[in-house]
Coordinates of C-alpha atoms and ligand atoms in Angstrom, one line a residue:
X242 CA 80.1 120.3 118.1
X243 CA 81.4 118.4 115.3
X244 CA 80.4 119.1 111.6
X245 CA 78.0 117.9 109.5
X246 CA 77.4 117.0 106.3
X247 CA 74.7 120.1 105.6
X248 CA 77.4 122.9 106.1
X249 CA 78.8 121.8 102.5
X250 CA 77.1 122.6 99.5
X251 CA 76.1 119.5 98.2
X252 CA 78.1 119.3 94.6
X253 CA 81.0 122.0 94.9
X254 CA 84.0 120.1 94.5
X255 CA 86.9 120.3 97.1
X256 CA 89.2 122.7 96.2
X257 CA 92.5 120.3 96.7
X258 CA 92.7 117.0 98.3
X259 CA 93.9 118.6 101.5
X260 CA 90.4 120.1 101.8
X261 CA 88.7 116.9 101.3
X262 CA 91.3 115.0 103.6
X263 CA 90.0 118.1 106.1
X264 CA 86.4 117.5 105.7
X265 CA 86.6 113.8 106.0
X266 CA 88.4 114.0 109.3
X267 CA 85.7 116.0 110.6
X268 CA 82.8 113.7 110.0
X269 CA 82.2 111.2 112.7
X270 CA 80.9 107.7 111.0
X271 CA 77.3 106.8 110.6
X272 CA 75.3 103.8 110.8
X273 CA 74.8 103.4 107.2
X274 CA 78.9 103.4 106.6
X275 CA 78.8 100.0 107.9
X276 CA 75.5 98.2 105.8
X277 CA 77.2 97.7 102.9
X278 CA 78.4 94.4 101.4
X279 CA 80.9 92.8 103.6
X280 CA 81.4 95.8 106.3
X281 CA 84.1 96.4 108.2
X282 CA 83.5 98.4 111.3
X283 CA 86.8 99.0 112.5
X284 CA 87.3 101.1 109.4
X285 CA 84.4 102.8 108.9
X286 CA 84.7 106.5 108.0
X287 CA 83.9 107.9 104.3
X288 CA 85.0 111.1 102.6
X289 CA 81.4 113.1 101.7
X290 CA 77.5 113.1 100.5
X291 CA 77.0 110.1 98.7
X292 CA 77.5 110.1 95.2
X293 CA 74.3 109.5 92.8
X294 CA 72.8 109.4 89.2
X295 CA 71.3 112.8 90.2
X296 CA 74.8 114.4 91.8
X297 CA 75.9 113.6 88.0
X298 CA 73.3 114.3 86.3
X299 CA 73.7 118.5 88.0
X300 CA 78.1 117.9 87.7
X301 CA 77.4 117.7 84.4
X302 CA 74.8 120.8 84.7
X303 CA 77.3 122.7 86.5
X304 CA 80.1 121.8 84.4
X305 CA 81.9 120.5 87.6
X306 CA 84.3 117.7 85.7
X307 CA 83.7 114.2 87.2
X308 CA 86.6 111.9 88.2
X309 CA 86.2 108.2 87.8
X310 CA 88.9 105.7 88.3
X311 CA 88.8 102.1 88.1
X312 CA 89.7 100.2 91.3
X313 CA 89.6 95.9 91.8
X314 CA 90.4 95.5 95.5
X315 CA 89.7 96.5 99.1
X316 CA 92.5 99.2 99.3
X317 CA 92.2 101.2 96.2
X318 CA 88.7 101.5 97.0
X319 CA 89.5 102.7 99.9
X320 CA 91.9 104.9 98.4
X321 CA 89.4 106.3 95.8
X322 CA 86.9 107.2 98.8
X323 CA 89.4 109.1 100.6
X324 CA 90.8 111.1 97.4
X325 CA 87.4 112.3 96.5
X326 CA 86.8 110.0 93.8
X327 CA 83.1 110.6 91.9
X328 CA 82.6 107.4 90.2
X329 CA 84.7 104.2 91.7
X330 CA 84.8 101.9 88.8
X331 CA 85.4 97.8 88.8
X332 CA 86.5 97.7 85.0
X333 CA 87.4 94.3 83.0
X334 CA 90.6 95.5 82.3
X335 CA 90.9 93.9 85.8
X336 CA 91.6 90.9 83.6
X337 CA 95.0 92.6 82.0
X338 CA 95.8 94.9 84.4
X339 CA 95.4 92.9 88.0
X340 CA 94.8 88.8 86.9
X341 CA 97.2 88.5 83.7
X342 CA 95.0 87.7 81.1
X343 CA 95.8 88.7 78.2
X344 CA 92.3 89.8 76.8
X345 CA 89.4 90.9 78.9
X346 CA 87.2 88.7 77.1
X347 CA 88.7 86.0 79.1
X348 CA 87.0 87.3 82.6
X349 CA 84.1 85.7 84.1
X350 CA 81.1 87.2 86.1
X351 CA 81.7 84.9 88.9
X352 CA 86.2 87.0 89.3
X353 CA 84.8 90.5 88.7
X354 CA 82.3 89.9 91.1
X355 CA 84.7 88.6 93.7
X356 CA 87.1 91.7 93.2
X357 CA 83.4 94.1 92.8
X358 CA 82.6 93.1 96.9
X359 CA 86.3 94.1 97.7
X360 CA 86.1 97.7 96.0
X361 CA 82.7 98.1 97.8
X362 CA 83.7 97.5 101.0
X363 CA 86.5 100.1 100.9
X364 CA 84.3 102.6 98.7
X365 CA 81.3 103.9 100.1
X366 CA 80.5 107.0 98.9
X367 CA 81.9 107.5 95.3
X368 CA 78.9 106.0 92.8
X369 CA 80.2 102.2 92.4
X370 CA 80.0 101.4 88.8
X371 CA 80.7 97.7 87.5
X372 CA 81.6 96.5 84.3
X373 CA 79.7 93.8 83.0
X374 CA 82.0 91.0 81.4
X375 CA 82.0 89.5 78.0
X376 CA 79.4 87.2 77.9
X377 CA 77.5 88.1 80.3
X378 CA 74.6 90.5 78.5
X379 CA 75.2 88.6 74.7
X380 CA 73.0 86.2 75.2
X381 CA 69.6 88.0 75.7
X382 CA 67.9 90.2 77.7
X383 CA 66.9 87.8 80.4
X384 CA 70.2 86.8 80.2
X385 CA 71.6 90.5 81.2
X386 CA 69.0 91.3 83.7
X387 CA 70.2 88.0 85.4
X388 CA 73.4 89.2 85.7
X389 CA 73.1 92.6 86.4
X390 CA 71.0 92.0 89.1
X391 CA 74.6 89.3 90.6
X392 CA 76.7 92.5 90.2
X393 CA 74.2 94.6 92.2
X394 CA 73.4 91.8 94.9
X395 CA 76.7 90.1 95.3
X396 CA 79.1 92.6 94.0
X397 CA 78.1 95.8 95.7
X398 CA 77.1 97.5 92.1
X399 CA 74.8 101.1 91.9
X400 CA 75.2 100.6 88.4
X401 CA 76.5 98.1 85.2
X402 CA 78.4 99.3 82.2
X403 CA 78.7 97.8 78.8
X404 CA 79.8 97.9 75.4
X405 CA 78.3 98.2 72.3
X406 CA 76.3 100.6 70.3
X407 CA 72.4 100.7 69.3
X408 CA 72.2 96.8 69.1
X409 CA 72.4 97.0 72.9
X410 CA 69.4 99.9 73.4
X411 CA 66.5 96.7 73.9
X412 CA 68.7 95.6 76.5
X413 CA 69.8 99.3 78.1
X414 CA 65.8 99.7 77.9
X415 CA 64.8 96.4 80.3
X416 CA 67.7 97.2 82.4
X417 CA 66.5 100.7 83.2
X418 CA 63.2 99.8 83.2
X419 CA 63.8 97.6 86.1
X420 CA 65.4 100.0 88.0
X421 CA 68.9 98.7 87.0
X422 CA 70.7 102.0 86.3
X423 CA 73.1 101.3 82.8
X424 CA 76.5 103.2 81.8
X425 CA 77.0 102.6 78.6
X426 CA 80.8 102.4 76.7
X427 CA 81.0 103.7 73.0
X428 CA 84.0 104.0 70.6
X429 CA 87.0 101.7 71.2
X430 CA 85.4 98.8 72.6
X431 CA 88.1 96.3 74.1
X432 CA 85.6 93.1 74.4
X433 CA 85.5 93.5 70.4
X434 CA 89.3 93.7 70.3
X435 CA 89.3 90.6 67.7
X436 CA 86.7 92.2 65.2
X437 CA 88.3 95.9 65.3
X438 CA 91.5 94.1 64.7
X439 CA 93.3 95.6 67.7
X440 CA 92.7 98.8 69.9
X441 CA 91.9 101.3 67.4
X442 CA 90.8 104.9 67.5
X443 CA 87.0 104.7 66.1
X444 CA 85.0 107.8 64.7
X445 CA 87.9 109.3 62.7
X446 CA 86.0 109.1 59.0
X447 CA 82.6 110.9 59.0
X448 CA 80.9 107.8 58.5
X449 CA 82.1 106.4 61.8
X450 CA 81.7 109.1 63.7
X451 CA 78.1 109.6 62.8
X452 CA 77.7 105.7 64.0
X453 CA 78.9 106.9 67.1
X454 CA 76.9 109.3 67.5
X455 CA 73.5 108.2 66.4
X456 CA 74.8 105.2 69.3
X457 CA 74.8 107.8 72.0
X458 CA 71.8 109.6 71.2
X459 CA 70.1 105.7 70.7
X460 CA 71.4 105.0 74.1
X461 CA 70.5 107.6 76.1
X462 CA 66.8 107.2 74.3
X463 CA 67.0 103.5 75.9
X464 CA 67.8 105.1 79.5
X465 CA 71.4 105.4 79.8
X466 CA 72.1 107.4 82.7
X467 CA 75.9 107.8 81.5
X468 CA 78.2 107.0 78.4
X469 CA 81.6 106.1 78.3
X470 CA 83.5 107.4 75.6
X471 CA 86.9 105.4 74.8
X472 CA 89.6 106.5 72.5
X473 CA 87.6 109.0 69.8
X474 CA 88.5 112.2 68.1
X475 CA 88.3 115.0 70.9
X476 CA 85.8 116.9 68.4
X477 CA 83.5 113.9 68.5
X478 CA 83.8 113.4 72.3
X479 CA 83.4 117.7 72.5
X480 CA 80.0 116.9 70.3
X481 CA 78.5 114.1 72.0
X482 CA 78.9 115.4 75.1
X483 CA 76.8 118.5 73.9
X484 CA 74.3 117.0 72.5
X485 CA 73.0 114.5 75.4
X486 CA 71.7 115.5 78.6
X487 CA 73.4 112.9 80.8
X488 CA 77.1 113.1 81.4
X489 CA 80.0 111.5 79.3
X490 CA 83.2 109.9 80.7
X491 CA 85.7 110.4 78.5
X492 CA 89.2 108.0 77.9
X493 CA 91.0 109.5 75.2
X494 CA 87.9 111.4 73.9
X495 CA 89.7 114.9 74.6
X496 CA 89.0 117.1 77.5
X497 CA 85.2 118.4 76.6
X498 CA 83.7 115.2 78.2
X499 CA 82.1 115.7 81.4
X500 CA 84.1 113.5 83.3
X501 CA 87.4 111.5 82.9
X502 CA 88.1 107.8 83.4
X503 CA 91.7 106.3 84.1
X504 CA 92.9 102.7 84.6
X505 CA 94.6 102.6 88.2
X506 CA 97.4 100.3 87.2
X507 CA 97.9 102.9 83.8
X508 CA 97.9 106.2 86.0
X509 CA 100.0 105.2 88.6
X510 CA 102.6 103.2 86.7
X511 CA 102.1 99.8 87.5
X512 CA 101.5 98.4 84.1
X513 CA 103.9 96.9 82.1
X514 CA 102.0 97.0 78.9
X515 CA 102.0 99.3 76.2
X516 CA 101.0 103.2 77.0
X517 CA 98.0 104.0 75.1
X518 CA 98.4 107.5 74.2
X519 CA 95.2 108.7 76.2
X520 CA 97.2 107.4 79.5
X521 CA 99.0 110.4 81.7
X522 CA 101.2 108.4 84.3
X523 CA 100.4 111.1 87.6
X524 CA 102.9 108.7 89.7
X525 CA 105.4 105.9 89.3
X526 CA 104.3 103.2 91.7
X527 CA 106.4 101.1 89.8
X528 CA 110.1 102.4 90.6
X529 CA 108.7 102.8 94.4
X530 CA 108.2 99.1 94.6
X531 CA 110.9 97.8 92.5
X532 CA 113.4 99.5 95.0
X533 CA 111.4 98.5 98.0
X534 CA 111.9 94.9 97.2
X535 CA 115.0 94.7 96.0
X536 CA 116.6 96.4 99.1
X537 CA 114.5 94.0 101.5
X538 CA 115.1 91.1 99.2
X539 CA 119.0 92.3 100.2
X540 CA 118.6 93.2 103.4
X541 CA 117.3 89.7 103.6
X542 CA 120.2 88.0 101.9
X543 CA 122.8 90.2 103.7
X544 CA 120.9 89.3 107.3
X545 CA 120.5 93.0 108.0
X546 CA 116.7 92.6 108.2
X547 CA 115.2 92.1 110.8
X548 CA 117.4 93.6 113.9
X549 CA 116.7 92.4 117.1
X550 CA 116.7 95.9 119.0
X551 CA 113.8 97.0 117.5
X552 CA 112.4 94.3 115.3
X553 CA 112.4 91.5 117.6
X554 CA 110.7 89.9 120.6
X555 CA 112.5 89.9 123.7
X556 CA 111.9 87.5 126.4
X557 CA 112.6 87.2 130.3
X558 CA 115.5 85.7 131.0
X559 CA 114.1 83.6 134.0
X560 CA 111.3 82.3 131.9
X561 CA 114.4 81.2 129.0
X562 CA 116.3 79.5 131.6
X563 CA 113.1 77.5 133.2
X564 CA 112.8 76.5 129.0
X565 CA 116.1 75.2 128.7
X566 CA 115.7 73.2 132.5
X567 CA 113.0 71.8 130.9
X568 CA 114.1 70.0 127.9
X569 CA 114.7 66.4 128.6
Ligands
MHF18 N1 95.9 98.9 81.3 C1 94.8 99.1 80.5 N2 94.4 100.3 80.2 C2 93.3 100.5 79.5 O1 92.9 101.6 79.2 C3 92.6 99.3 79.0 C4 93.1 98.0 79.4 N3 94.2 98.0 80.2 N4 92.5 96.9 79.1 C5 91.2 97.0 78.4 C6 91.2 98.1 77.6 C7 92.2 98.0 76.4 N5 92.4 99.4 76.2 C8 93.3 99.9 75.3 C9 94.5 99.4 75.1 C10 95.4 99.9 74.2 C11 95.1 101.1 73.5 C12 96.1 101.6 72.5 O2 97.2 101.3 72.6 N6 95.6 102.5 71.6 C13 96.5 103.2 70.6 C14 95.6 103.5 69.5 C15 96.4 103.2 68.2 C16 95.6 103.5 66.9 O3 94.4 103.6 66.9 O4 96.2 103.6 65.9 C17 97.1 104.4 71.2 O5 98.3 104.7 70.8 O6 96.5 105.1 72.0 C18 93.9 101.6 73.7 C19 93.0 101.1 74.6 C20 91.6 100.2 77.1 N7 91.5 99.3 78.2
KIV19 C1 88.9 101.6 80.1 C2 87.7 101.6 81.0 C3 86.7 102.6 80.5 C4 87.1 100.2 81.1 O1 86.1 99.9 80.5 C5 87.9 99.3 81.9 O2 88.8 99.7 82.6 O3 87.5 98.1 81.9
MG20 MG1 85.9 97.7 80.5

C-alpha cells in the first residue's frame, strides 16, 4: 500500500529536503497532475498538498516561514516543486535577470506570459504567483482585469502581483472582487526605478515609513491576500507584518516577514549584476558552468570529445561494406 497524501499533516513543513524528496517519491501521480496548462505526462509527479491562499493564510497563523522563489522556465519550476517551494513566482525581473533588458519596465504581457506557461507546467503544487508587467494595470481598471484574467488563462497564474501603494486599492478591490486573488508589492518598487531615482531603500524617515504602512493596511482593506515587502528597514517589515492578518513576503525587509522571496538567478549566482545587499548567494551556479564549458569548449578544440568507445555509434561491418559497394 502506497502512501497518501492524508498521513501528513497538512501545513507542517518538511523537516529537510531529504524528507520532502522522501515524501514525493512515495506519492504515485494523480489525474489532476496532468490538467494543467500545457501538461506533460511523461513527467508527471509533484512534491505535496497543493498550496493555497488558505495554506498561507494558517503559515502565517502558525508562524511556519513561507519560501517563495521566482522561477521563468519549465525546469526551475520543476525544480521549485521538487524542493518544496511555497510560492513559485514568475517575477519581471525575468526581464534583467533571464532576457537582458536592462529595466523591467521594458517587458511585455505577451514574454512573461510565454515564460508564465513554462513555470506552470513544471510547478504544480507550489501557489503560482505572476507578476503583472509595467503597463499592464496603469491604464484602468478594465484594463487590469483584462490582463489579469491573460495571466490566469494563458499563463497558468493562481494569483497576480503588483506595485504600487493605495493608488492601486480601486483596482486590488475589482480584482478580488472578481475572484482574481492580488499580491500586492510595497517599498522599493523596480517598475518606478526612474521616479525613485534608482533602487533605493524606502521607509527609512518616519514619514516614509508611515506611507508604507498606511499602503499595506489600504491594501489588505482592498482584498490583498498577500504583500510583498522589498528592500525596507527590518523594524518596518517586523511591524507591518504584525499588524495585517494576511502574510508578508519579505526581500530585504529583515527576517520578521512571514515568508521570504529570492531572485533564482541572485541566489544561485548566475547574475552578473550588482548584489543588492538583501541577496544571500546559497550556490555558485556560475563557477559550475563557466568550467563546464570551458573544458568542453577544449575538449572540443583538442578533439578529445566525443570518443568513439563510448560516445559513438557503431555500425556492422557487413552493412559498411554493402555502403561502400554501393556508391557509384
Ligand atoms: N537580479 C535581480 N534581483 C532583484 O532582486 C531584482 C531584479 N533583478 N530586477 C528587478 C528588481 C530590481 N531590484 C533591485 C536591484 C538593486 C537593488 C540594490 O542594489 N539596492 C541597494 C540599495 C542601495 C540604497 O538604497 O542605498 C542595496 O545595496 O541593497 C535593489 C533591488 C529588485 N529586483
Ligand atoms: C524582486 C521580486 C519581489 C520581484 O518582484 C521580481 O522578481 O520581479
Ligand atoms: Mg517584480
Amino acid at each position: 500500500m502506497v502512501k497518501t497524501q492524508s498521513l501528513r499533516p497538512a501545513l507542517k513543513p518538511f523537516p529537510s529536503i531529504s524528507a520532502a524528496r522522501r515524501w514525493m517519491s512515495v506519492r504515485p501521480p494523480d489525474a489532476s497532475d496532468n490538467n494543467e496548462v500545457g501538461a506533460t505526462p511523461s513527467l508527471a509527479f509533484v512534491g505535496r498538498k497543493k498550496v493555497t491562499i488558505q495554506h498561507l493564510r494558517q503559515m502565517k497563523q502558525s508562524e511556519t516561514p513561507i519560501a517563495m522563489v521566482t522561477a521563468y522556465d519549465f525546469p526551475t519550476g520543476r525544480a521549485c516543486e521538487a524542493s518544496g517551494v511555497d510560492i513559485t513566482f514568475v517575477g519581471d525581473s525575468l526581464a534583467q535577470v533571464c532576457l537582458g533588458y536592462d529595466s523591467t519596465t521594458k517587458l511585455s504581457l505577451d514574454e512573461i506570459i510565454h515564460h508564465a506557461r513554462a513555470v506552470a507546467r513544471g510547478s504544480k503544487n507550489p501557489f503560482l504567483v505572476v507578476d503583472m508587467p509595467f503597463g499592464s494595470y496603469h491604464v484602468s481598471c478594465e484594463d487590469a482585469v483584462r490582463n489579469a484574467v491573460r495571466l490566469i488563462q494563458e499563463g497558468g497564474a493562481e494569483c497576480v502581483k503588483m506595485e504600487g501603494g493605495e493608488e492601486l486599492a480601486p483596482t486590488v478591490r475589482e480584482l478580488t472582487r472578481m475572484g482574481i486573488p492580488v499580491m500586492a508589492h510595497l517599498g522599493l518598487l523596480p517598475q518606478r526605478v526612474s521616479s525613485l531615482s534608482g533602487y533605493r531603500v524606502q521607509g527609512k524617515d518616519a514619514a516614509s515609513a508611515r506611507a508604507v504602512y498606511n499602503s499595506a493596511l489600504a491594501l489588505e482593506d482592498a482584498g490583498a491576500c498577500s504583500i510583498v515587502l522589498e528592500a525596507i528597514p527590518h523594524l518596518l517589515g517586523t511591524h507591518i507584518t504584525n499588524k495585517l492578518s494576511v502574510p508578508t513576503i519579505g526581500i530585504g525587509a529583515g527576517p520578521n516577514t512571514n515568508g521570504q522571496v529570492l531572485v533564482w538567478d541572485d541566489l544561485m549566482t548566475r547574475w552578473e549584476g550588482r548584489k543588492a545587499k538583501f541577496v544571500r548567494r546559497f550556490a555558485d551556479v556560475r563557477k559550475e558552468e563557466t568550467k563546464g564549458l570551458s573544458e568542453y569548449v577544449n575538449a572540443v578544440k583538442a578533439r578529445a570529445f566525443p570518443d568513439i568507445a563510448n560516445e559513438s555509434y557503431e555500425m556492422d561491418e557487413a552493412e559498411w561494406r554493402q555502403f561502400l559497394a554501393g556508391l557509384d
